[in-house]
Amino acid sequence: MATRDPDRKRQQLMDAALAEFAEYGVAGARVDRIAGRAGISPGLVYSFFAGKEGLFDAVYEAIAEQTVDAVPIDADDLPGYAGRLHDAAAQNPQVMRFLAWYALERGERPVSEMVARSMDEKITAIEAAQRGGTVRSDRSAGEILALVLALANMWQHHTEDVGRLVPDAQRRTVITDAVRHLVTPQQPPRG
Amino acid sequence: MATRDPDRKRQQLMDAALAEFAEYGVAGARVDRIAGRAGISPGLVYSFFAGKEGLFDAVYEAIAEQTVDAVPIDADDLPGYAGRLHDAAAQNPQVMRFLAWYALERGERPVSEMVARSMDEKITAIEAAQRGGTVRSDRSAGEILALVLALANMWQHHTEDVGRLVPDAQRRTVITDAVRHLVTPQQPPRG
DNA sequence: CCTCGCTTAATGAACGTTCATTTGACAAGT
DNA sequence: ACTTGTCAAATGAACGTTCATTAAGCGAGG
């Protein structure tokens, strides 16, 4: 175990930054606090990243990479897919909150290459399922995907008032049932 | 027209604050910039409000009051209600953005009395519609309301990537169709 | 001993807030 | 009508703090 371990410090810094940014956003985050959480000195931040903003962007890149393909789509079982998206979100509230900040503070940026490709793959998968008859075809794949994502994340995006409407235990079912109603063809494929 | 007009200045200040907060949030907002936008001096802010934070809270109160009852619920036509919510949101992107900041920066606060009452009224209305047979009864009114609100605001809450999935012109229809599918009883009330 | 990792301290700008001062409105006194 | 007194409205410079960033120094490992 080396007393000098840049890679470990770098990782600690990223973890601390995620926690801080998730809590306060970029503008509200404090470099000293991040360094404190990471157990390093404030100055060291600048030998790893291009300042606070650079750190924020680096955290986003890391998160996007991990998150985008964390829940692979199963277009033949969109209710299950939505449920799994919900589970992943519920297990990583920090990441969800970070992404909410990102949408507000960096929202003007063009969609990253990786995210765009991931979206295209999902669209393609849904179109295949539509041809296969497991997903209704009277709506475009883009609309289907937008609905699935909106419902899967419905408990994240709202203010506290909406959260109180349904107890935690039933939230997953609300999502999966709703998606089932929306994407299942009127004439089910077999009987 | 008086050259001294505190009420007018106060209103200008609130408008400018809404614009600034919607763009940058509390932490990113600059008092000097708000004063500049409002055409007043920075010092005057403090004779109206309790500093930047107080101004933010004041703007929230004003917005909440205007917004909560801007779109009255019609529980017998929830698709239409969702559509109207969508229209209101689309026409006031600044307000929507402000509320998104509020959810992140003030989310821990207890739900205000006014908002809670408004929610209760909506629940009551939906329960009445369920008894009347215009809304399906196999889901609780809370679940129905959560779904309606989630769908009505689905285009606001997501990052840019999801926005690209469906062109503007079709977004309203996506919402109203989805709500119709989800809340209409399987056996329609009359044939 | 020399390089690299890291810390501590210093720097300087940005920013919220305060406050002494000025400006404008208005009415009482003449 | 014209001062003059008074108070609220409003200004804008100054203050003190916070904070991101940089610079200087130090100690360990090869």
Coordinates of C-alpha atoms (C1' of nucleotides) in Angstrom, one line a residue:
Chain A
M1 CA 0.0 0.0 0.0
A2 CA 1.7 3.1 -1.2
T3 CA 1.4 6.3 0.8
R4 CA 1.4 8.1 -2.5
D5 CA -1.5 6.9 -4.6
P6 CA -2.7 9.4 -7.1
D7 CA -5.3 7.1 -8.7
R8 CA -6.9 6.4 -5.4
K9 CA -7.0 10.1 -4.6
R10 CA -8.5 10.8 -7.9
Q11 CA -11.3 8.4 -7.4
Q12 CA -11.9 9.7 -3.9
L13 CA -12.1 13.1 -5.4
M14 CA -14.6 12.1 -8.0
D15 CA -16.8 10.4 -5.4
A16 CA -16.7 13.4 -3.1
A17 CA -17.5 15.7 -6.0
L18 CA -20.5 13.6 -7.0
A19 CA -21.8 13.9 -3.4
E20 CA -21.2 17.6 -3.2
F21 CA -22.6 18.4 -6.7
A22 CA -25.6 16.2 -6.1
E23 CA -26.3 18.2 -3.0
Y24 CA -25.6 21.8 -4.1
G25 CA -25.1 21.9 -7.9
V26 CA -22.1 23.5 -9.5
A27 CA -22.8 27.0 -8.3
G28 CA -23.5 26.0 -4.8
A29 CA -20.7 23.5 -4.5
R30 CA -17.5 24.5 -2.6
V31 CA -14.1 23.3 -3.6
D32 CA -12.9 23.2 0.0
R33 CA -15.8 21.0 1.0
I34 CA -15.2 18.6 -1.9
A35 CA -11.5 18.3 -0.9
G36 CA -12.5 17.8 2.7
R37 CA -14.9 15.0 1.8
A38 CA -12.2 13.4 -0.3
G39 CA -9.6 13.7 2.4
I40 CA -7.2 15.7 0.2
S41 CA -6.1 19.3 0.1
P42 CA -8.0 21.9 -2.0
G43 CA -4.9 22.6 -4.1
L44 CA -4.7 19.1 -5.3
V45 CA -8.0 19.3 -7.1
Y46 CA -6.3 21.5 -9.7
S47 CA -3.6 19.0 -10.5
F48 CA -6.3 16.5 -11.4
F49 CA -9.0 18.6 -13.1
A50 CA -9.5 21.9 -14.7
G51 CA -11.0 23.6 -11.7
K52 CA -14.5 23.2 -10.3
E53 CA -16.2 23.3 -13.7
G54 CA -13.8 20.8 -15.1
L55 CA -14.5 18.5 -12.2
F56 CA -18.2 18.8 -12.7
D57 CA -17.9 17.8 -16.3
A58 CA -15.6 14.9 -15.5
V59 CA -18.1 13.6 -13.0
Y60 CA -20.8 13.9 -15.6
E61 CA -18.8 12.0 -18.2
A62 CA -18.2 9.2 -15.7
I63 CA -21.8 9.0 -14.6
A64 CA -23.1 9.1 -18.2
E65 CA -20.9 6.2 -19.2
Q66 CA -22.0 4.1 -16.2
T67 CA -25.6 5.0 -16.4
V68 CA -26.5 4.9 -20.1
D69 CA -26.0 1.2 -20.4
A70 CA -26.6 0.2 -16.8
V71 CA -30.2 -0.9 -17.7
P72 CA -30.2 -2.6 -21.2
I73 CA -33.5 -2.2 -23.0
D74 CA -35.8 -5.2 -23.5
A75 CA -38.2 -3.9 -26.1
D76 CA -40.4 -7.0 -25.8
D77 CA -40.9 -6.3 -22.1
L78 CA -41.1 -2.5 -21.8
P79 CA -43.0 -2.7 -18.5
G80 CA -40.1 -4.7 -17.0
Y81 CA -37.6 -2.3 -18.6
A82 CA -39.4 0.7 -17.0
G83 CA -39.4 -1.1 -13.7
R84 CA -35.7 -1.8 -13.9
L85 CA -35.1 1.8 -14.7
H86 CA -37.1 2.8 -11.7
D87 CA -35.1 0.4 -9.5
A88 CA -31.8 1.8 -10.8
A89 CA -33.0 5.3 -10.1
A90 CA -34.2 4.5 -6.7
Q91 CA -30.9 2.9 -5.8
N92 CA -28.9 5.9 -7.0
P93 CA -30.7 9.0 -5.8
Q94 CA -27.4 10.9 -5.8
V95 CA -26.9 10.2 -9.5
M96 CA -30.4 11.2 -10.3
R97 CA -30.0 14.5 -8.4
F98 CA -26.7 15.2 -10.1
L99 CA -28.4 14.7 -13.5
A100 CA -31.2 17.1 -12.5
W101 CA -28.6 19.7 -11.7
Y102 CA -26.8 19.0 -14.9
A103 CA -30.0 19.5 -16.9
L104 CA -30.4 22.9 -15.4
E105 CA -26.8 24.1 -15.3
R106 CA -25.6 22.5 -18.5
G107 CA -28.8 21.9 -20.3
E108 CA -27.9 24.1 -23.2
R109 CA -25.1 21.8 -24.3
P110 CA -25.6 19.6 -27.3
V111 CA -26.5 16.0 -26.5
S112 CA -23.3 13.9 -26.2
E113 CA -22.4 11.4 -28.8
M114 CA -22.7 8.5 -26.4
V115 CA -26.2 9.4 -25.2
A116 CA -27.4 10.0 -28.8
R117 CA -26.2 6.6 -29.9
S118 CA -27.8 5.0 -26.9
M119 CA -31.1 6.6 -27.8
D120 CA -30.9 5.5 -31.4
E121 CA -30.3 1.9 -30.3
K122 CA -33.4 2.0 -28.1
I123 CA -35.5 3.4 -30.9
T124 CA -34.3 0.6 -33.2
A125 CA -35.1 -2.0 -30.6
I126 CA -38.6 -0.7 -30.1
E127 CA -39.2 -0.6 -33.8
A128 CA -38.2 -4.2 -34.1
A129 CA -40.6 -5.1 -31.2
Q130 CA -43.4 -3.2 -33.1
R131 CA -42.7 -5.3 -36.2
G132 CA -42.8 -8.4 -33.9
G133 CA -46.1 -7.4 -32.5
T134 CA -45.2 -7.1 -28.9
V135 CA -45.5 -3.3 -28.9
R136 CA -48.4 -1.4 -30.4
S137 CA -47.6 0.1 -33.8
D138 CA -50.1 3.0 -33.9
R139 CA -47.5 5.2 -32.1
S140 CA -44.0 6.0 -33.2
A141 CA -41.1 4.3 -31.4
G142 CA -40.0 7.8 -30.3
E143 CA -43.3 8.4 -28.6
I144 CA -43.2 5.0 -26.9
L145 CA -39.7 5.6 -25.6
A146 CA -40.5 9.0 -24.4
L147 CA -43.5 7.7 -22.5
V148 CA -41.6 4.8 -21.0
L149 CA -38.8 7.1 -19.8
A150 CA -41.2 9.7 -18.5
L151 CA -43.1 7.1 -16.5
A152 CA -40.0 5.2 -15.3
N153 CA -38.6 8.5 -13.8
M154 CA -41.9 10.0 -12.7
W155 CA -41.1 9.8 -9.0
Q156 CA -37.7 11.5 -9.4
H157 CA -38.6 14.6 -11.3
H158 CA -41.4 16.0 -9.2
T159 CA -41.5 18.1 -6.2
E160 CA -42.3 16.7 -2.8
D161 CA -46.0 17.3 -3.2
V162 CA -46.5 14.7 -5.9
G163 CA -44.3 12.2 -4.0
R164 CA -46.8 12.0 -1.2
L165 CA -49.6 10.8 -3.5
V166 CA -48.4 7.2 -3.6
P167 CA -46.6 5.2 -0.9
D168 CA -43.2 3.9 -1.8
A169 CA -44.2 0.3 -1.9
Q170 CA -46.7 0.9 -4.8
R171 CA -44.6 3.1 -6.9
R172 CA -43.0 0.5 -9.0
T173 CA -46.3 -1.2 -9.8
V174 CA -47.8 2.1 -10.8
I175 CA -45.1 2.5 -13.4
T176 CA -45.1 -1.0 -14.8
D177 CA -48.9 -1.1 -15.0
A178 CA -49.1 2.2 -16.7
V179 CA -46.4 1.2 -19.3
R180 CA -48.2 -2.1 -19.9
H181 CA -51.5 -0.3 -20.6
L182 CA -49.8 2.1 -22.9
V183 CA -47.6 -0.1 -25.0
T184 CA -49.5 -3.4 -25.2
P185 CA -51.2 -3.8 -28.5
Q186 CA -55.1 -3.8 -28.3
Q187 CA -55.1 -7.2 -29.9
P188 CA -52.5 -9.2 -27.9
P189 CA -50.2 -11.2 -30.1
R190 CA -51.6 -14.6 -29.0
G191 CA -55.1 -14.7 -27.8
Chain B
M1 CA -47.1 59.1 -13.1
A2 CA -44.9 59.4 -10.1
T3 CA -41.2 59.1 -10.5
R4 CA -41.1 57.6 -7.1
D5 CA -43.2 54.4 -7.2
P6 CA -42.2 51.7 -4.7
D7 CA -44.9 49.3 -5.8
R8 CA -43.9 49.4 -9.4
K9 CA -40.2 49.0 -8.4
R10 CA -41.1 46.1 -6.3
Q11 CA -42.9 44.4 -9.1
Q12 CA -40.0 45.1 -11.5
L13 CA -37.7 43.6 -8.9
M14 CA -39.9 40.4 -8.7
D15 CA -40.0 40.1 -12.4
A16 CA -36.3 40.5 -12.8
A17 CA -35.7 38.1 -10.0
L18 CA -37.8 35.4 -11.6
A19 CA -35.9 35.8 -14.8
E20 CA -32.5 35.6 -13.0
F21 CA -33.4 32.7 -10.7
A22 CA -35.0 30.8 -13.6
E23 CA -31.7 31.1 -15.5
Y24 CA -29.2 30.5 -12.7
G25 CA -30.9 29.3 -9.5
V26 CA -30.4 30.8 -6.1
A27 CA -26.7 30.0 -5.8
G28 CA -25.9 31.2 -9.3
A29 CA -28.0 34.3 -9.3
R30 CA -26.3 37.7 -8.7
V31 CA -28.0 40.4 -6.8
D32 CA -26.3 43.1 -9.0
R33 CA -27.6 41.5 -12.1
I34 CA -31.1 41.3 -10.7
A35 CA -31.0 44.9 -9.7
G36 CA -29.7 45.8 -13.2
R37 CA -32.5 43.9 -14.9
A38 CA -35.0 45.6 -12.7
G39 CA -33.5 49.1 -13.3
I40 CA -32.9 49.7 -9.6
S41 CA -29.8 49.9 -7.4
P42 CA -28.5 46.9 -5.6
G43 CA -29.1 48.4 -2.2
L44 CA -32.8 48.8 -2.8
V45 CA -33.3 45.1 -2.9
Y46 CA -32.7 44.9 0.8
S47 CA -35.4 47.5 1.6
F48 CA -37.9 45.2 -0.1
F49 CA -36.8 41.7 0.8
A50 CA -34.6 39.8 3.2
G51 CA -31.7 39.5 0.9
K52 CA -31.3 37.2 -2.0
E53 CA -32.8 34.2 -0.3
G54 CA -35.7 36.2 0.9
L55 CA -36.3 37.4 -2.6
F56 CA -36.2 33.9 -3.9
D57 CA -38.8 32.7 -1.4
A58 CA -41.0 35.7 -2.2
V59 CA -40.9 34.9 -5.9
Y60 CA -41.8 31.3 -5.1
E61 CA -44.8 32.4 -3.0
A62 CA -46.0 34.6 -5.8
I63 CA -45.6 31.9 -8.4
A64 CA -47.2 29.2 -6.3
E65 CA -50.2 31.3 -5.8
Q66 CA -50.6 32.1 -9.5
T67 CA -49.8 28.6 -10.7
V68 CA -51.6 26.3 -8.4
D69 CA -55.1 27.4 -9.5
A70 CA -54.2 28.6 -13.0
V71 CA -55.5 25.3 -14.5
P72 CA -58.6 24.1 -12.6
I73 CA -59.0 20.4 -12.6
D74 CA -61.8 18.8 -14.6
A75 CA -61.9 15.2 -13.2
D76 CA -64.4 14.1 -15.8
D77 CA -62.0 15.1 -18.6
L78 CA -58.5 14.3 -17.3
P79 CA -57.0 14.1 -20.8
G80 CA -58.1 17.7 -21.4
Y81 CA -56.9 18.7 -18.0
A82 CA -53.5 17.2 -18.7
G83 CA -53.4 19.0 -22.1
R84 CA -54.2 22.3 -20.4
L85 CA -51.5 21.7 -17.9
H86 CA -49.1 21.1 -20.7
D87 CA -50.2 24.3 -22.5
A88 CA -49.7 26.3 -19.3
A89 CA -46.2 24.9 -18.8
A90 CA -45.3 25.4 -22.4
Q91 CA -46.3 29.0 -22.2
N92 CA -44.4 29.7 -19.0
P93 CA -41.0 28.0 -19.4
Q94 CA -39.5 30.5 -17.0
V95 CA -41.8 29.5 -14.3
M96 CA -41.2 25.8 -14.9
R97 CA -37.5 26.3 -14.8
F98 CA -37.8 28.3 -11.6
L99 CA -39.8 25.5 -10.0
A100 CA -37.2 23.0 -11.1
W101 CA -34.5 25.0 -9.3
Y102 CA -36.8 25.3 -6.3
A103 CA -37.2 21.5 -6.1
L104 CA -33.4 21.1 -6.0
E105 CA -32.5 24.0 -3.8
R106 CA -35.5 24.1 -1.4
G107 CA -36.8 20.6 -1.9
E108 CA -36.3 19.6 1.8
R109 CA -38.9 22.1 2.9
P110 CA -42.3 20.9 3.9
V111 CA -45.1 21.2 1.4
S112 CA -46.8 24.6 1.7
E113 CA -50.4 24.7 3.1
M114 CA -51.7 26.1 -0.2
V115 CA -50.2 23.4 -2.3
A116 CA -51.3 20.6 0.0
R117 CA -54.9 21.9 0.0
S118 CA -54.8 22.1 -3.8
M119 CA -53.7 18.5 -4.0
D120 CA -56.5 17.4 -1.6
E121 CA -59.1 19.1 -3.8
K122 CA -57.8 17.3 -6.8
I123 CA -57.9 14.0 -5.1
T124 CA -61.4 14.6 -4.0
A125 CA -62.5 15.6 -7.5
I126 CA -61.0 12.5 -9.0
E127 CA -62.7 10.3 -6.4
A128 CA -66.0 11.8 -7.3
A129 CA -65.3 11.1 -11.0
Q130 CA -64.5 7.5 -10.1
R131 CA -67.8 7.2 -8.4
G132 CA -69.5 8.8 -11.4
G133 CA -67.8 6.2 -13.7
T134 CA -65.8 8.6 -15.9
V135 CA -62.5 7.5 -14.4
R136 CA -61.5 3.9 -13.8
S137 CA -61.8 2.8 -10.2
D138 CA -59.2 0.0 -10.0
R139 CA -56.5 2.5 -9.2
S140 CA -56.5 5.0 -6.3
A141 CA -57.2 8.6 -7.0
G142 CA -53.6 9.4 -5.8
E143 CA -52.1 7.1 -8.4
I144 CA -54.3 8.6 -11.1
L145 CA -53.3 12.1 -10.2
A146 CA -49.7 11.3 -10.0
L147 CA -49.8 9.7 -13.5
V148 CA -51.7 12.7 -15.0
L149 CA -49.2 15.2 -13.5
A150 CA -46.2 13.1 -14.6
L151 CA -47.5 12.9 -18.1
A152 CA -48.6 16.5 -18.3
N153 CA -45.1 17.7 -17.4
M154 CA -43.2 14.9 -19.2
W155 CA -41.6 17.3 -21.7
Q156 CA -40.4 19.7 -19.0
H157 CA -38.6 17.4 -16.7
H158 CA -36.3 15.6 -19.0
T159 CA -32.9 16.4 -20.4
E160 CA -32.5 17.5 -23.9
D161 CA -32.0 14.0 -25.2
V162 CA -35.6 12.9 -24.5
G163 CA -37.0 16.1 -25.9
R164 CA -35.7 15.2 -29.4
L165 CA -37.7 12.0 -29.5
V166 CA -41.0 13.7 -30.5
P167 CA -41.5 17.0 -32.5
D168 CA -43.2 19.9 -30.7
A169 CA -46.4 19.6 -32.7
Q170 CA -47.2 16.1 -31.5
R171 CA -46.3 16.5 -27.8
R172 CA -49.7 17.6 -26.6
T173 CA -51.4 14.7 -28.3
V174 CA -49.0 12.2 -26.8
I175 CA -50.0 13.4 -23.4
T176 CA -53.7 13.5 -23.9
D177 CA -53.8 10.1 -25.7
A178 CA -51.7 8.5 -22.9
V179 CA -53.9 9.9 -20.2
R180 CA -57.0 8.8 -22.0
H181 CA -55.7 5.2 -22.2
L182 CA -54.7 5.2 -18.6
V183 CA -57.8 6.7 -16.9
T184 CA -60.7 5.6 -19.1
P185 CA -62.6 2.7 -17.6
Q186 CA -62.4 -0.5 -19.6
Q187 CA -66.2 -0.5 -19.8
P188 CA -67.0 3.0 -20.9
P189 CA -69.9 4.6 -18.9
R190 CA -72.4 4.5 -21.7
G191 CA -71.9 1.8 -24.4
Chain C
dC1 C1' 19.5 14.6 -5.4
dC2 C1' 15.8 15.2 -8.0
dT3 C1' 11.3 14.5 -9.3
dC4 C1' 6.7 14.0 -8.2
dG5 C1' 2.7 14.1 -5.0
dC6 C1' 0.9 16.8 -1.9
dT7 C1' 0.0 20.5 1.5
dT8 C1' -0.3 25.0 3.3
dA9 C1' -0.5 29.6 2.7
dA10 C1' -1.2 33.5 -0.2
dT11 C1' -3.7 36.0 -3.7
dG12 C1' -7.1 38.4 -5.8
dA13 C1' -11.5 38.7 -7.6
dA14 C1' -16.4 38.2 -6.8
dC15 C1' -20.2 39.1 -4.2
dG16 C1' -23.8 39.9 -0.6
dT17 C1' -24.8 43.4 2.4
dT18 C1' -24.6 47.8 4.8
dC19 C1' -24.7 52.7 5.2
dA20 C1' -23.9 57.5 4.6
dT21 C1' -25.8 60.4 1.4
dT22 C1' -28.7 62.3 -2.2
dT23 C1' -33.0 62.8 -4.5
dG24 C1' -37.8 63.5 -4.9
dA25 C1' -42.5 64.2 -3.2
dC26 C1' -45.4 66.7 -0.4
dA27 C1' -47.4 69.7 2.8
dA28 C1' -47.2 73.5 6.3
dG29 C1' -46.0 78.2 6.9
dT30 C1' -45.7 82.8 5.1
Chain D
dA1 C1' -46.8 81.3 -5.3
dC2 C1' -42.7 80.4 -3.0
dT3 C1' -39.9 78.8 0.4
dT4 C1' -38.7 75.5 3.9
dG5 C1' -39.0 71.3 6.6
dT6 C1' -39.6 66.5 6.7
dC7 C1' -39.6 61.9 5.6
dA8 C1' -39.5 58.0 2.4
dA9 C1' -37.3 56.4 -1.6
dA10 C1' -33.2 55.4 -3.8
dT11 C1' -28.4 55.5 -4.8
dG12 C1' -23.8 53.7 -5.2
dA13 C1' -19.6 53.4 -3.0
dA14 C1' -17.3 50.8 0.6
dC15 C1' -16.8 46.8 3.6
dG16 C1' -16.0 42.4 5.0
dT17 C1' -16.3 37.9 3.7
dT18 C1' -16.2 34.0 0.9
dC19 C1' -14.1 31.4 -2.4
dA20 C1' -11.7 29.6 -6.6
dT21 C1' -7.2 29.5 -8.0
dT22 C1' -2.1 29.9 -7.8
dA23 C1' 2.4 29.7 -5.8
dA24 C1' 5.8 28.2 -2.7
dG25 C1' 7.5 24.8 0.1
dC26 C1' 8.1 20.1 1.9
dG27 C1' 8.8 15.3 2.2
dA28 C1' 9.1 10.7 0.3
dG29 C1' 10.7 7.3 -3.3
dG30 C1' 13.7 6.0 -6.8

